[in-house]
Structure formats: structure tokens, C-alpha cells
XYZ file of C-alpha atoms in Angstrom:
324
model
C 1.932 -0.339 27.178
C 1.010 3.528 26.837
C -1.564 4.501 24.556
C -0.721 6.870 21.607
C -2.247 9.906 23.593
C -0.097 9.317 26.691
C 3.236 8.874 24.507
C 3.880 10.400 21.148
C 4.886 7.432 18.464
C 7.911 8.202 16.708
C 7.358 8.939 13.354
C 10.170 9.829 10.587
C 9.172 11.235 7.086
C 11.228 11.228 3.989
C 11.050 12.244 0.393
C 13.656 10.381 -1.641
C 14.198 9.364 -5.204
C 13.702 5.652 -5.831
C 14.138 4.444 -9.383
C 14.379 8.199 -10.384
C 10.763 8.868 -8.882
C 9.748 10.869 -5.961
C 8.867 8.647 -3.118
C 7.348 9.312 0.203
C 8.451 7.019 3.001
C 6.939 7.167 6.649
C 8.982 5.219 9.251
C 7.473 4.176 12.594
C 9.854 3.721 15.602
C 13.428 4.712 16.245
C 14.985 3.202 13.484
C 15.886 5.476 10.561
C 18.483 3.495 8.733
C 18.019 -0.476 8.231
C 20.710 -0.838 5.533
C 23.728 -1.379 7.505
C 24.378 -4.952 7.469
C 27.012 -4.707 10.410
C 25.142 -2.939 12.821
C 24.250 -4.957 16.020
C 21.269 -2.546 16.620
C 19.158 -3.933 13.586
C 15.737 -5.294 14.402
C 15.132 -8.659 13.322
C 11.994 -7.747 11.605
C 10.483 -4.832 9.226
C 6.786 -4.680 8.954
C 6.368 -2.942 5.491
C 3.278 -1.493 3.874
C 2.408 -1.886 0.201
C -0.330 0.805 -0.429
C -3.356 0.549 -2.938
C -3.901 3.146 -5.379
C -3.723 6.198 -5.077
C -0.583 4.887 -3.152
C -0.062 7.855 -0.785
C 1.917 7.227 2.128
C -0.019 9.434 4.375
C -3.397 7.598 4.023
C -1.648 4.936 6.238
C -0.076 7.137 8.992
C -2.827 6.144 11.594
C -2.509 2.463 10.508
C 1.420 2.276 11.053
C 1.230 4.027 14.272
C -1.622 1.776 15.625
C 0.352 -1.118 14.385
C 3.408 -0.117 15.922
C 1.825 0.430 19.262
C -0.097 -3.171 19.013
C 3.299 -4.812 18.347
C 4.549 -3.151 21.834
C 6.825 -0.866 19.898
C 9.364 -3.766 19.202
C 9.552 -3.536 15.444
C 9.694 -0.903 12.808
C 6.502 -0.094 10.475
C 7.161 1.466 7.356
C 5.024 2.424 4.508
C 6.575 3.369 0.970
C 4.473 5.391 -1.338
C 4.042 4.395 -4.941
C 6.723 6.348 -7.143
C 5.060 9.664 -8.330
C 1.781 9.576 -6.381
C 3.279 11.997 -3.599
C 3.355 15.654 -4.178
C 7.267 16.379 -3.546
C 8.208 19.267 -1.189
C 9.439 22.575 -2.521
C 12.918 22.150 -4.260
C 12.221 18.446 -5.303
C 10.957 17.516 -8.701
C 8.698 14.397 -9.400
C 11.822 12.870 -11.208
C 15.419 13.107 -10.662
C 17.426 15.131 -12.945
C 19.860 12.678 -14.227
C 20.917 11.268 -17.133
C 21.013 7.620 -16.226
C 17.297 6.135 -16.256
C 17.142 3.400 -13.714
C 13.893 1.898 -15.124
C 11.688 2.368 -17.999
C 8.004 3.275 -17.079
C 8.619 3.808 -13.291
C 4.887 4.814 -12.892
C 3.346 1.794 -14.664
C 2.302 -1.258 -12.706
C 5.622 -3.138 -13.551
C 7.327 -0.069 -12.530
C 5.688 0.039 -9.184
C 6.915 -3.626 -8.421
C 10.397 -2.996 -9.352
C 10.221 0.232 -7.447
C 9.430 -1.775 -4.219
C 12.010 -4.177 -4.923
C 14.696 -1.446 -5.514
C 13.560 0.273 -2.241
C 14.122 -3.003 -0.266
C 17.461 -3.544 -1.973
C 18.709 0.105 -1.096
C 17.218 0.603 2.485
C 17.183 -2.608 4.097
C 19.575 -5.083 5.186
C 18.986 -8.481 3.526
C 19.342 -10.194 6.924
C 16.199 -8.538 8.059
C 12.743 -10.779 7.852
C 9.935 -8.884 6.374
C 6.083 -8.877 7.030
C 4.652 -7.348 4.181
C 1.117 -5.725 4.779
C -0.616 -5.081 1.445
C -3.689 -3.230 0.271
C -5.784 -3.370 -2.589
C -3.437 -3.442 -5.706
C -0.424 -3.521 -3.238
C -1.473 -7.319 -2.932
C -0.761 -7.938 -6.591
C 2.511 -6.031 -6.235
C 3.561 -8.092 -3.332
C 2.725 -11.274 -4.933
C 4.822 -10.313 -8.076
C 7.551 -9.202 -5.432
C 7.514 -12.715 -3.911
C 7.719 -14.248 -7.292
C 10.535 -12.318 -8.819
C 12.653 -11.834 -5.730
C 12.225 -15.252 -4.036
C 15.516 -14.397 -2.021
C 13.693 -12.074 0.295
C 13.221 -13.370 3.713
C 9.418 -12.861 3.733
C 8.154 -14.330 6.958
C 4.375 -13.396 6.255
C 2.220 -11.407 3.619
C -0.904 -10.099 4.675
C -3.289 -9.156 1.558
C -6.077 -6.812 2.718
C -8.996 -6.477 0.145
C -6.880 -7.910 -2.461
C -7.231 -7.139 -6.107
C -5.224 -9.598 -7.502
C -7.487 -10.878 -10.415
C -10.047 -9.654 -13.058
C -10.264 -6.049 -12.023
C -11.924 -4.788 -15.035
C -14.774 -7.511 -14.864
C -15.476 -6.443 -11.024
C -18.571 -4.274 -10.565
C -16.230 -1.151 -10.044
C -13.962 -2.005 -12.835
C -16.713 -2.184 -15.072
C -17.651 1.432 -14.261
C -14.052 2.608 -14.230
C -12.343 1.087 -17.075
C -13.891 3.211 -19.767
C -13.177 6.244 -17.947
C -9.592 5.283 -16.791
C -8.335 3.755 -20.214
C -9.942 6.330 -22.597
C -11.304 9.434 -21.074
C -8.605 9.867 -18.193
C -7.028 12.674 -19.881
C -10.341 14.883 -19.541
C -10.046 14.691 -15.653
C -6.686 16.542 -15.835
C -8.285 20.204 -16.775
C -10.770 20.279 -13.668
C -8.033 19.088 -11.338
C -5.564 21.804 -12.770
C -8.298 24.393 -12.021
C -9.085 23.210 -8.538
C -5.065 23.280 -7.885
C -5.400 27.112 -7.736
C -7.762 26.923 -4.650
C -6.695 27.784 -1.146
C -5.727 24.937 0.973
C -8.697 25.579 2.814
C -10.961 25.442 0.127
C -9.455 22.059 -0.910
C -9.798 20.521 2.631
C -13.561 21.668 2.657
C -14.200 19.943 -0.980
C -12.417 16.898 0.471
C -14.655 16.986 3.558
C -17.616 17.279 1.414
C -16.635 14.162 -0.849
C -16.024 12.299 2.316
C -19.316 13.471 4.232
C -21.026 9.967 4.388
C -18.439 8.576 6.978
C -19.246 8.817 10.624
C -15.575 9.334 11.294
C -13.154 10.149 8.939
C -9.219 9.920 9.708
C -7.889 13.669 9.660
C -4.783 12.572 8.228
C -6.810 11.095 5.318
C -8.137 14.652 4.545
C -4.481 16.207 4.741
C -3.026 13.380 2.434
C -6.017 13.990 0.060
C -4.725 17.482 -1.156
C -2.076 15.677 -2.927
C -4.874 14.850 -5.336
C -5.372 18.373 -6.201
C -1.738 18.050 -8.085
C -1.974 17.292 -11.863
C 1.380 15.431 -11.693
C -0.036 13.078 -8.867
C -3.331 12.504 -10.452
C -1.716 11.737 -13.866
C 0.330 9.090 -12.208
C -2.631 7.728 -10.150
C -4.700 7.167 -13.146
C -2.078 6.141 -15.447
C -1.420 3.078 -13.183
C -5.061 2.443 -12.262
C -5.437 2.068 -16.391
C -2.894 -0.657 -16.250
C -4.749 -2.321 -13.401
C -7.527 -2.578 -15.532
C -5.812 -4.184 -18.391
C -2.936 -6.287 -16.770
C -4.741 -7.765 -13.666
C -6.789 -10.289 -15.310
C -5.739 -13.862 -14.080
C -5.135 -14.827 -10.626
C -1.467 -15.960 -10.021
C -2.290 -19.359 -8.555
C 1.191 -20.674 -9.090
C 2.871 -18.004 -6.720
C 0.014 -18.328 -4.305
C 0.584 -22.108 -4.121
C 4.408 -21.871 -3.770
C 3.872 -19.494 -0.823
C 0.464 -20.295 0.674
C 1.730 -21.213 4.109
C 3.118 -17.307 4.219
C -0.349 -15.760 3.111
C -2.987 -14.448 4.908
C -6.170 -13.083 2.668
C -8.902 -10.856 3.714
C -11.808 -10.243 1.598
C -14.488 -7.858 2.107
C -18.147 -8.650 2.002
C -19.284 -5.557 0.033
C -16.224 -4.909 -1.894
C -17.098 -3.809 -5.456
C -13.106 -4.060 -6.590
C -13.105 -7.840 -5.567
C -16.671 -9.000 -5.015
C -17.474 -12.102 -2.818
C -17.520 -14.672 -5.346
C -13.670 -13.993 -5.814
C -13.439 -15.285 -2.300
C -15.614 -18.030 -2.818
C -13.510 -19.310 -5.675
C -9.867 -18.751 -4.201
C -11.166 -20.557 -0.956
C -12.275 -23.375 -3.129
C -9.310 -23.653 -5.080
C -7.048 -23.352 -1.874
C -8.922 -24.985 0.901
C -5.703 -25.256 3.206
C -4.994 -21.482 2.797
C -5.526 -18.867 5.267
C -8.350 -17.007 3.518
C -10.645 -14.718 5.625
C -13.992 -13.095 4.918
C -14.544 -9.756 7.067
C -17.201 -9.917 9.312
C -17.085 -6.223 10.519
C -18.328 -4.525 7.577
C -15.072 -2.818 6.714
C -14.814 -0.773 3.389
C -12.501 -1.383 0.791
C -10.577 1.881 1.583
C -10.345 1.071 5.444
C -7.576 3.427 5.883
C -10.278 6.183 5.710
C -12.130 5.277 8.929
C -10.931 1.953 10.260
C -7.305 1.960 10.473
C -7.047 1.346 14.125
C -9.394 -1.688 14.180
C -7.662 -3.300 11.257
C -3.967 -2.985 12.972
C -5.531 -4.535 15.870
C -6.997 -7.532 14.081
C -3.533 -7.831 12.005
C -1.562 -7.853 15.373
C -3.779 -10.500 16.544
C -3.584 -12.896 13.639
C 0.476 -12.443 13.838
C 0.824 -13.191 17.467
C 1.897 -16.813 16.861
C 4.484 -16.016 14.052
C 5.896 -13.153 16.742
C 6.393 -15.456 19.211
C 8.465 -18.166 17.376
C 11.181 -15.534 16.469
């Protein structure tokens, strides 16, 4: 297998409307259309990334490229942004100009679940098996997808740093809940003012904010420029406020029903899902594949450890892939 530096990884980028909301899709591999059931060239399997919050596809660019290469370029690897978290290109609005409203509150937490199911329904053949790789709140969304659409051919779901319970009670949740639920509108004005800065100045601010990292993925810096858009920030913070209120009890019923399909990966110093959450779920599901990070990776692993995480996941899934 050639390294990424020797051979460019095919990466296709799309901005589409899904459930009437602007959506950014990154597709790794030569497959751009997986919706045609009758096509003989469809792959047997799609790896789909369900992001955390902010749900910007660009944060996962390096991750999906590394995963695609780790899989010997045999399977498509796609990441779908959350509805309304990306800044649409020029000429495209945040919401589709139509009289038909596909979904109420698409930017809310429930809306984001339906948004992903709608994307799969319209863009992926029902004959294609799925490996869902979810991050942070994406893990809650993935469990909800498996609960609501049992017909999906989910071979495996990998849940990374899963925020699937008691978010407001977590150390970070206690800090952020008052801000997100009561004071988030105050943040809009400074973001609006900063949006007038030149792109270079914005990039410098992002680098300053991430200065504590030894190595920071350059694509993360570019992607973070979306956060200077008031529309994006409003949708990101609105979804986050709903997370604090709605992600309370762990859905142990759905976990039990799908336990053999799930891999959980918890962090040791994760202030969104502290280690005692890991201890408790491990106790409740002793037969589950529930792992604790031994590498000291941060919750936001996409900022500096995308390749390392992709290599681990590739290793975890080898048995599943050999059975295909």
C-alpha cells in the first residue's frame, strides 16, 4: 500500500441540502454515488462518520483519508456534517428556499438524527452494509439511528468518546450548561464582529487558541474558520444547548439490543464523559466491547491524533472485514 504522500487520496467534496438544511459531505474513494441499487460496481460496505459538535466535516478530513488508506482503499469512507454547521459556499443559503418543510427543527438534536437517516435513505443503497464511526454526541445520534431504523444494515458501530448520558452533570457540562442554555445569545455579537476580520487574521486567532498542542492538523485550522459565521455558531450552540437538556439517561435498552455490534472507546481524562461513566457501563455490560484509552488521546482527537485513531480502528475491525 502506498502512503498518502506518494499517492493522493481521492477526496470528493459536496455541499447539498438535506432535510432543507445546508450539509457538507466529504467522500473518500472513487465512489461518488451509492444510491443506484442496480449498479454492479457498488461496494459492499460504507464507512460513515457521524461527527461531534461542532459537526463540521472538515475536522475529519485527515481522519477519513487515513482510514481509507488503512483499509487498503477498498471501501468508501464518508463524513456528513450536521445540518447547518457548515458555512455554505457563495450562492447557497443555510436553508433551502422551498415551501415544503421536510423536518421541523432540523438544527435541534432530534432533527440531526433524522437528518442522518434522511441522508442515508436518499444517498446510499439499502443493500450496502454500514460501519458507523461516531464521535462524541455523534454516538448518541448513532444509537438513536439504530433504534429508529432497525432495517439499516449496520455491521458495526464504533463509538468514540461517547457522550450518551448525563452530559449536564459531567465536569464540562456543569461549566457549559448555564452558558449554553441561558447566555448563548451573548456570544453572537463578538462572533459577528470577528466575522469582519480578514481570513489571515481569523486563522491567526485559531492558531493562538490551539497553541497548547504540539502538533495541530492544518485542516482543523481551516475548518475552524466556519466558527466565525454567526449562522454556524447559532446552530452549533443551539444543538449543544439541547444536548445538555436531552442527553440524560443512557439508552441501555438500545445498547443491549445491539451490544454485539458496538465498540465503545472512552478517554481517561475526558471532562465530557468522565472515567466513572466508563466504569459503570463496563459493569452493566461486562460482555460488551468497551475500551479505555491508554494513549492519552483528547476528546477532540481530530485536532491532533486523527491518524493514530484511524490506525486503531482499522486494527479493531480486521475480523469483521475478513468475514465479508
